[in-house]
Short mmCIF file of C-alpha atoms and ligand atoms in Angstrom, two decimals:
data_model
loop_
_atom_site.label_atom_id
_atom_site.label_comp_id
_atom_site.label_asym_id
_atom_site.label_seq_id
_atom_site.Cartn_x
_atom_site.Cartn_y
_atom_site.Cartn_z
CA UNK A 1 98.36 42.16 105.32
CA UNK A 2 100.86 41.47 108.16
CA UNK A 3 99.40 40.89 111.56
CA UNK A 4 100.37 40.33 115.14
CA UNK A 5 99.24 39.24 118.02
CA UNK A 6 100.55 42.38 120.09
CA UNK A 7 101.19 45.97 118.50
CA UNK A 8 103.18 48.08 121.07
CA UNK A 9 103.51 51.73 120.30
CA UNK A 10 105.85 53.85 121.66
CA UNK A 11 109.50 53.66 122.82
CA UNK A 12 110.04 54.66 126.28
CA UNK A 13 110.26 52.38 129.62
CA UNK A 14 106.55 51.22 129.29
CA UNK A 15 106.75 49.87 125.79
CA UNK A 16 110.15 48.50 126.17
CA UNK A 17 109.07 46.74 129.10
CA UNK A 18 105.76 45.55 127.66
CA UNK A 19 108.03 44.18 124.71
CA UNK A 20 110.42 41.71 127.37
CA UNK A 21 106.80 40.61 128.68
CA UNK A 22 105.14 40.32 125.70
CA UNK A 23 108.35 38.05 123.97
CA UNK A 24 108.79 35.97 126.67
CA UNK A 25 104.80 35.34 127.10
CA UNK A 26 105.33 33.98 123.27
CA UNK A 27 103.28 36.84 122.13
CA UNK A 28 106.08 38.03 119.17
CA UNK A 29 105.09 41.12 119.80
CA UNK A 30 105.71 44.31 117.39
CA UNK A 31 107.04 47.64 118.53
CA UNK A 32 107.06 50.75 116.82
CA UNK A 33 109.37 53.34 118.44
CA UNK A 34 108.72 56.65 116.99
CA UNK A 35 111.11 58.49 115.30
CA UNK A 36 113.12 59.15 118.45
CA UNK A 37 113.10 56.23 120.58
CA UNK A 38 113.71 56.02 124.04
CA UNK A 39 111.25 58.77 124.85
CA UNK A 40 111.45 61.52 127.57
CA UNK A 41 114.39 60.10 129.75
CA UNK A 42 116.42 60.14 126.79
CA UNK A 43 116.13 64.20 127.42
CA UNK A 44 118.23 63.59 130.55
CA UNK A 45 121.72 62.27 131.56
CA UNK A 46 122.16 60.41 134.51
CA UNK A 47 119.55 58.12 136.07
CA UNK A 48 120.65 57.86 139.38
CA UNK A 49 116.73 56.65 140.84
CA UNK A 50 116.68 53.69 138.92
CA UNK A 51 116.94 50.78 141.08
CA UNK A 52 119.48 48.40 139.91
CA UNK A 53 122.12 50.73 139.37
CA UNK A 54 124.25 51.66 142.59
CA UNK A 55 126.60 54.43 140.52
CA UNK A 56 123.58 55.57 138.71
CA UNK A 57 123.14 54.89 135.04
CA UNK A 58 123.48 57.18 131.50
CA UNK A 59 119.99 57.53 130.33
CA UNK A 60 120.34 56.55 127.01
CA UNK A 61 122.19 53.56 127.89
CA UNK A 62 119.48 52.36 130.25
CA UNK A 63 116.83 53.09 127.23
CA UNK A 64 119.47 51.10 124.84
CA UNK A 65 119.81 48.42 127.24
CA UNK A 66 115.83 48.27 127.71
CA UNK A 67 115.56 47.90 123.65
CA UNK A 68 118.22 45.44 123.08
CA UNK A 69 116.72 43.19 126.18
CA UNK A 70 113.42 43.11 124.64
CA UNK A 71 115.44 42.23 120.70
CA UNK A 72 117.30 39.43 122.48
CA UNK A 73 114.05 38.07 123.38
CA UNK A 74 112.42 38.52 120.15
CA UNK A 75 110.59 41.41 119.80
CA UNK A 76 110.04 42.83 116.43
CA UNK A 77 111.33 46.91 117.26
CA UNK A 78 110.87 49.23 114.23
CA UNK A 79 111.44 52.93 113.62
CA UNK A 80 108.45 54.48 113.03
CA UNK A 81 105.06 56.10 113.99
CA UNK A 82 101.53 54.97 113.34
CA UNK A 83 99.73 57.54 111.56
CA UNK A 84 96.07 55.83 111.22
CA UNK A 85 94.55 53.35 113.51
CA UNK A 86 90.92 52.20 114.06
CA UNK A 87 90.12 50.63 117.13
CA UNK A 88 86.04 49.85 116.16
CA UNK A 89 87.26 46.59 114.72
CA UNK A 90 89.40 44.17 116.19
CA UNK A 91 92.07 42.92 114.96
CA UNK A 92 92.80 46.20 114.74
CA UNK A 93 94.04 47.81 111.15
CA UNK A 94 97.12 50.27 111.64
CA UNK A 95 98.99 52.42 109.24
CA UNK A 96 102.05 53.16 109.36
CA UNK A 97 104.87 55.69 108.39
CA UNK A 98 106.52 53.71 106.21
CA UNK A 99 103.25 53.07 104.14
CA UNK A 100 102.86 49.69 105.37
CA UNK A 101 99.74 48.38 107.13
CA UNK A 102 99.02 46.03 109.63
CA UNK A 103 96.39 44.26 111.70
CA UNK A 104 97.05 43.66 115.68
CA UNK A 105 94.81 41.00 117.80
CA UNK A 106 95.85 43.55 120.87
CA UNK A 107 97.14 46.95 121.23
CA UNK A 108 99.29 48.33 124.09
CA UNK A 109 99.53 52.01 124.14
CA UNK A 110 103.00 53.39 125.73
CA UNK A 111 103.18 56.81 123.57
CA UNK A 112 103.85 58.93 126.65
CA UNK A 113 103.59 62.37 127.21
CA UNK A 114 105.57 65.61 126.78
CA UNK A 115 106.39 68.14 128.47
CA UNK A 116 105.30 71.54 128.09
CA UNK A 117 107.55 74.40 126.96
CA UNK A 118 107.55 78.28 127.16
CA UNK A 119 108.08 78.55 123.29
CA UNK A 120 111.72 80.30 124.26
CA UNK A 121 114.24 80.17 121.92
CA UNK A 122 117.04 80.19 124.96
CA UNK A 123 115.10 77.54 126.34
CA UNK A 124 115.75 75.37 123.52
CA UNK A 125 119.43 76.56 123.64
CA UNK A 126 120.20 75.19 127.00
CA UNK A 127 117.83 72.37 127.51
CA UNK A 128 120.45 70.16 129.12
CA UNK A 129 122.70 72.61 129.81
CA UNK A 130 120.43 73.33 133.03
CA UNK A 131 117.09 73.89 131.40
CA UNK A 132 114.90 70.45 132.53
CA UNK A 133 111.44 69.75 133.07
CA UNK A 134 112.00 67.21 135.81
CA UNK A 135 113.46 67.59 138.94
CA UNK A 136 113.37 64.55 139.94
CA UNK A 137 115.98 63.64 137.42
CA UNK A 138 117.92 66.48 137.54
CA UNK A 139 117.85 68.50 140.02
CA UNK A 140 120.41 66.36 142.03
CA UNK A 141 122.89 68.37 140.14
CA UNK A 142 122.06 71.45 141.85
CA UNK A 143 122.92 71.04 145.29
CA UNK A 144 123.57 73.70 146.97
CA UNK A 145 123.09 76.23 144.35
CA UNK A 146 120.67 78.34 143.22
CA UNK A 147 117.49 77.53 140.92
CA UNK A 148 114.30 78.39 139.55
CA UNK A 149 110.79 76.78 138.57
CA UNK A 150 108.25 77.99 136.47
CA UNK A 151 104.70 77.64 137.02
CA UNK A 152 101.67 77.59 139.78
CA UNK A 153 100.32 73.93 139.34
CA UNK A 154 100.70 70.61 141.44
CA UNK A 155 103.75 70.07 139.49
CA UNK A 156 105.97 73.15 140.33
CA UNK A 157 104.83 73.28 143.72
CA UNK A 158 106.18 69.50 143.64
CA UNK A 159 109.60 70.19 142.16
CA UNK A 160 110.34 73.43 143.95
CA UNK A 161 109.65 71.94 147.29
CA UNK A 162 112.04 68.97 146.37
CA UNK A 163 114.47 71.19 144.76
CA UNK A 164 114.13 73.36 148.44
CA UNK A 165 115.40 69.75 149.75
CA UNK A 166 118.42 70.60 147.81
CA UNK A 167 119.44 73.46 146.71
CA UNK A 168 120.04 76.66 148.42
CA UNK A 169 117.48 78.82 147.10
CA UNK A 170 114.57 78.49 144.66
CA UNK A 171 112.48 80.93 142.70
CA UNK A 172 109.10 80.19 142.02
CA UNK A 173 108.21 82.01 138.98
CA UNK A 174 104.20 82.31 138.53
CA UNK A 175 102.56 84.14 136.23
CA UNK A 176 99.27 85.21 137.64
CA UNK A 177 98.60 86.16 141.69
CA UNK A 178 97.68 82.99 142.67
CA UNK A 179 99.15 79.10 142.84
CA UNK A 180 96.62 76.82 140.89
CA UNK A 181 98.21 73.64 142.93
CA UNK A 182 96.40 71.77 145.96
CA UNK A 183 95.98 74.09 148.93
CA UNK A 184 98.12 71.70 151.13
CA UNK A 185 101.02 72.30 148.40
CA UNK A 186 100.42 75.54 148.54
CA UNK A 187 100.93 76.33 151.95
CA UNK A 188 104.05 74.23 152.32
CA UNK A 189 105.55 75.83 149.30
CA UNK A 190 104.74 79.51 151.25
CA UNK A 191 106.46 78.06 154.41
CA UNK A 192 109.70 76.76 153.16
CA UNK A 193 112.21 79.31 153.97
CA UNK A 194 114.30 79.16 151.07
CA UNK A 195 111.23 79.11 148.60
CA UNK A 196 110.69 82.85 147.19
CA UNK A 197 107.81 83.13 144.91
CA UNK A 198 108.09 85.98 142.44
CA UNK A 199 104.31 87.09 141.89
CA UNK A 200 103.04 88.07 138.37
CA UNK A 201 105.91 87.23 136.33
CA UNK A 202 106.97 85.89 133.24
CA UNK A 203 110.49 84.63 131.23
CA UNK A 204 111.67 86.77 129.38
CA UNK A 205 114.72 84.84 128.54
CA UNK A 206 117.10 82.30 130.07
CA UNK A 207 120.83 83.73 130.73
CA UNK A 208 123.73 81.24 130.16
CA UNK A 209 127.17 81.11 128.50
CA UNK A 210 129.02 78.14 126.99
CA UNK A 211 129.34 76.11 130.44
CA UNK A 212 125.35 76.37 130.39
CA UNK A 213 122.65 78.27 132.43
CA UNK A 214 123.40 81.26 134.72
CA UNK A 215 120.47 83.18 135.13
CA UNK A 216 116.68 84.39 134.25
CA UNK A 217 115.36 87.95 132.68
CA UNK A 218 112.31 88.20 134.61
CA UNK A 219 109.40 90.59 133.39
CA UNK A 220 106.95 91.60 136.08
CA UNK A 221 103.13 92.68 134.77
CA UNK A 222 103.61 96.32 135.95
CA UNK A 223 106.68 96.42 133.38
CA UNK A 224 109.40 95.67 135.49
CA UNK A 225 112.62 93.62 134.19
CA UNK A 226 115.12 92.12 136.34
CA UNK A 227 117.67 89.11 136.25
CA UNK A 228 118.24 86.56 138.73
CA UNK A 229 121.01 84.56 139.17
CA UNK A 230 120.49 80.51 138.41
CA UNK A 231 122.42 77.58 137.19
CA UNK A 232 119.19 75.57 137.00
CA UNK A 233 115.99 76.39 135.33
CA UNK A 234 112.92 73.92 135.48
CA UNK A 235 109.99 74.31 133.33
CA UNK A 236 106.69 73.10 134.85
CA UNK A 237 103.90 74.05 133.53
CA UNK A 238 102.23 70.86 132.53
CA UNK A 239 102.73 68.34 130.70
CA UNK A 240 100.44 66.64 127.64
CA UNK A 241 99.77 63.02 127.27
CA UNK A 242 100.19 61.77 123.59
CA UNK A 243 96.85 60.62 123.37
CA UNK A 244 95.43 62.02 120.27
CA UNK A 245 95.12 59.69 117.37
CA UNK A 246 93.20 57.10 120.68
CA UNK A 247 90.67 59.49 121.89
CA UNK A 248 87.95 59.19 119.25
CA UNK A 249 87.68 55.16 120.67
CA UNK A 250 89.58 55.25 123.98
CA UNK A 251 88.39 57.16 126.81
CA UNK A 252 90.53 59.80 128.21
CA UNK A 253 89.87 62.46 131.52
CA UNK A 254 89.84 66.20 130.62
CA UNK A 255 93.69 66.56 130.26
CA UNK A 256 94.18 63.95 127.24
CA UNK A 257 94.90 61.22 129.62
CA UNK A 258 94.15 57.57 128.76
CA UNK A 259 91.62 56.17 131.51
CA UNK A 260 92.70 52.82 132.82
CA UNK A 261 90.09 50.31 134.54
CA UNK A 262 91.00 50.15 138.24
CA UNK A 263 94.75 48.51 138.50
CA UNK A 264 94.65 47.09 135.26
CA UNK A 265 95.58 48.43 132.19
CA UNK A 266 93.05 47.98 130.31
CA UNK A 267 90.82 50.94 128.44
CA UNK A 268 87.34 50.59 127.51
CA UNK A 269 88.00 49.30 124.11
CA UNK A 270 88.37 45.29 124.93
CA UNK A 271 92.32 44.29 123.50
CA UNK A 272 93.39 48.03 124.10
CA UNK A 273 95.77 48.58 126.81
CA UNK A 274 97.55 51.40 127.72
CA UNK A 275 101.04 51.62 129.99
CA UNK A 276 103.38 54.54 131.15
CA UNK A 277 102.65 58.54 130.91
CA UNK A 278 100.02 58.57 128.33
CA UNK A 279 97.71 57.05 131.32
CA UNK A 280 99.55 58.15 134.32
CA UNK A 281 99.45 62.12 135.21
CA UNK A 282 100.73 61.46 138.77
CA UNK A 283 103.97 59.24 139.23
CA UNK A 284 105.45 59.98 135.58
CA UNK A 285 108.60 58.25 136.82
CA UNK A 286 110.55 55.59 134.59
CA UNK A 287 110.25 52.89 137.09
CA UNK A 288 106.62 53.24 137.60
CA UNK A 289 106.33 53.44 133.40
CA UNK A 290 107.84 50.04 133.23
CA UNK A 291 106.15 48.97 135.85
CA UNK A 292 102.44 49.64 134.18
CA UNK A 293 104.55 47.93 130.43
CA UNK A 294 104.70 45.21 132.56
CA UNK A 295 101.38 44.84 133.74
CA UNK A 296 99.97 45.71 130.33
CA UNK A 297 101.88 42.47 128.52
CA UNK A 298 100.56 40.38 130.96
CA UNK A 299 96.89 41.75 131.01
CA UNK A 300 97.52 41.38 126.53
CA UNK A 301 98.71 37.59 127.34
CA UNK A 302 95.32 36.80 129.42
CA UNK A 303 92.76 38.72 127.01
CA UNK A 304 94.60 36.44 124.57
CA UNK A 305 94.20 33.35 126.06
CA UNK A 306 90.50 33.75 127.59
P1 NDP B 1 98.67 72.45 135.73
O1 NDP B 1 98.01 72.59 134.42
O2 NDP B 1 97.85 72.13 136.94
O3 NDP B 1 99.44 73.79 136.08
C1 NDP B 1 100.22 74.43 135.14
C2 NDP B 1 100.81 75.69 135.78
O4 NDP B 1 101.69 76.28 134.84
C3 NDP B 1 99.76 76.73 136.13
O5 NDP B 1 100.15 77.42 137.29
C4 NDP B 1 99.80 77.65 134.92
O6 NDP B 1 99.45 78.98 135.21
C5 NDP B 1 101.27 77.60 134.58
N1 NDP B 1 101.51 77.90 133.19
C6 NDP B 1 100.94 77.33 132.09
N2 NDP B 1 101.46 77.85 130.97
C7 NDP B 1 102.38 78.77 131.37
C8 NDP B 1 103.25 79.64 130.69
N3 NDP B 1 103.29 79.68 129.35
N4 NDP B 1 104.06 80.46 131.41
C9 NDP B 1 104.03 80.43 132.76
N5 NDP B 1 103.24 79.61 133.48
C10 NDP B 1 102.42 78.80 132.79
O7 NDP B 1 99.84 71.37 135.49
P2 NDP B 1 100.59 70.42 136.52
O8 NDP B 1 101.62 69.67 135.75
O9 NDP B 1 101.06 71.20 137.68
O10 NDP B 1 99.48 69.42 136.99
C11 NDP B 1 98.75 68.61 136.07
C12 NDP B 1 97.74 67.76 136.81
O11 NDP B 1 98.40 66.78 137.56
C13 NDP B 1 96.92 68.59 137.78
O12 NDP B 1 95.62 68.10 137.82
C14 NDP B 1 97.59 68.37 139.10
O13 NDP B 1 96.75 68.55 140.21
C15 NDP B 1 98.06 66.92 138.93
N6 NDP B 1 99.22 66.66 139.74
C16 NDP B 1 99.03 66.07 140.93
C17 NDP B 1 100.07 65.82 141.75
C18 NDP B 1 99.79 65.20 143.05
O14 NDP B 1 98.66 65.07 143.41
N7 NDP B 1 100.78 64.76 143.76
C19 NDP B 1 101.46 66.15 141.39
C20 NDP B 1 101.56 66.80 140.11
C21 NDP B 1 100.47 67.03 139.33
P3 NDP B 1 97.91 79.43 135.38
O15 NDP B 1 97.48 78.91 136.70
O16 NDP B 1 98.00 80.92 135.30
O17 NDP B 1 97.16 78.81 134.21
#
C-alpha cells in the first residue's frame, strides 16, 4: 500500500497552503482536491481583499496559482475525494475515489464548508450573476445600488450591515419575527438607516434577465406577494462545515465544526490536524484559511519530528 508522511484533503486556500509548507518542510506531502478544486472562492470573481494583489486578482487564478506553487515545490495534487478513512489507527488507512488506498503518518483536514442555499431553482440560475453568499467578496460590486440579504443569524446581520457600508439600500429578508443574531448585531442592524427589514417573509423567486439579477418575489406569511427591486441578492443563512466522514474520531461543536486545541491546529486525534472553514465558523476568509494551512504543515512537521 502507498503511504505518506502527510495526507492533505481538500483544495481550497488552507490545503493549498498546507501543501507549499508541507513540500518545503520535506514532508512530500499528498493532496487530494475533490472533484472541484479550488473550493468556495472559486464561486466568485474578483479577489480584491487578498493582500498581495494591488488591482485585485481573478479568483480562479489565485486558486491556480496557489496549486501550481505548491506542484513546483513538490507536492503530490490529485483529483479526487476520500470516501473511507479511519483515524483509530495511525498511520492512518484512506480510501479513495479512484479505488486506491493509502496509509498517511499525519492528516491535515482543509475540506471546508459550504454554504447554505434556499433550494431555488432561480437561485441556481443567477448565482454569479448577482446571487452570492459572501459579501465580503462581492458585494463591492454593488455600490451604490440596491440589494438584499436573506436570513436572521450573525451572518446576515454581518453582511447587511457591511453591504449598508455600501450600497444604497438593503433588504433584510427574515423569515420568522425575530433576528436569531447577537443582540448587539441586532440593534445596529435596526439603527442603520438604509437597513429595512421585511418581517415574516420568504423567496419566492429571484427576478433577473440576461445581464443578471434585478429583483426578488417576496411572499409575506399572511399571503402577501410583492417584488422588490435588486441587482444583488445574498444568501445567508448558514453555512455547513464538511466535517462528516471526521466526526465519528474528531471532535466537532454542535454545528459540524472541527474543534481545534487552543491556536494550534491540532484535533484530539494525535497526527490529525485540521486548517481553513471546516474548523473556523467565524473569519471564513481566504487569507485567514491559508493562514490556519500554514500553521497546520508546520504543527504536521513537529508531531513528525518529536
Ligand atoms: P445561523 O444558523 O445562526 O442563522 C441562520 C439564519 O438563517 C437564521 O435567521 C435562520 O432563520 C435563517 N434561515 C435558515 N434557513 C432559512 C431558509 N431556508 N430561509 C430563510 N431563512 C433561513 O447562521 P449564521 O451563519 O448566521 O451563524 C452561524 C454561527 O456563526 C452562529 O453561531 C453565529 O453566532 C456565528 N457567527 C458569529 C459571528 C460573529 O460573532 N462575528 C459572525 C457570523 C456568524 P431562523 O432563525 O428562523 O431559524
Amino acid at each position: 500500500m502507498e503511504t505518506t508522511q502527510c495526507l492533505i484533503i481538500g483544495g481550497g486556500p488552507a490545503g493549498y497552503t498546507a501543501a507549499i509548507y508541507a513540500s518545503r518542510a520535506a514532508l512530500q506531502p499528498v493532496l487530494y482536491e475533490g472533484n472541484a478544486p479550488g473550493g468556495q472562492l472559486t464561486m466568485t470573481t474578483l479577489v480584491e481583499n487578498y493582500p498581495g494583489f494591488a488591482g485585485g486578482v481573478d479568483a480562479n487564478e489565485l486558486m491556480a496559482a496557489m496549486r501550481e506553487q505548491a506542484v513546483r515545490l513538490g507536492a503530490d495534487i490529485r483529483r479526487g475525494a476520500i470516501t473511507e478513512i479511519d483515524l483509530s489507527q495511525r498511520p492512518f488507512p484512506v480510501k479513495l475515489s479512484d479505488g486506491k488506498e493509502l496509509s498517511a503518518e499525519t492528516i491535515i483536514i482543509a475540506t471546508g464548508a459550504v454554504a447554505r442555499w434556499l433550494g431555488l431553482p432561480s437561485e441556481q440560475k443567477f448565482r454569479g450573476l448577482g446571487v452570492s453568499a459572501c459579501a465580503t467578496c462581492d458585494g463591492f460590486f454593488y455600490r451604490r445600488k440596491d440589494v438584499a440579504v436573506v436570513g436572521g443569524g450573525d451572518t446576515a446581520c454581518g453582511e447587511a450591515l457591511y453591504l449598508a457600508g455600501l450600497c444604497r439600500k438593503v433588504y433584510l429578508i427574515v423569515r420568522r419575527d425575530v433576528l436569531r443574531a447577537s443582540v448587539a448585531v441586532q440593534e445596529r442592524v435596526k439603527a442603520a438607516e438604509n437597513i429595512e427589514i421585511l418581517w415574516n417573509c420568504n423567496t419566492r423567486e429571484i427576478l433577473g434577465d440576461a445581464s443578471g439579477v434585478t429583483g426578488a418575489r417576496i411572499e409575506r406569511k399572511d399571503g402577501e406577494v410583492f417584488d422588490i427591486p435588486v441587482d444583488g441578492f445574498f444568501v445567508a443563512i448558514g453555512h455547513h462545515p464538511v466535517s462528516e466522514l471526521f466526526s465519528k474520531w474528531v471532535k466537532t461543536d454542535a454545528e459540524g465544526y472541527i474543534v481545534t486545541d487552543g491556536r494550534s491546529s491540532a484535533t484530539n486525534v494525535p497526527g490529525v490536524f485540521a486548517a481553513g472553514d471546516v474548523q473556523d465558523p467565524d473569519y471564513r476568509q481566504a487569507i485567514t484559511a491559508a493562514a490556519s494551512g500554514c500553521r497546520a504543515a508546520l504543527d504536521a512537521e513537529r508531531f513528525l519530528k518529536k
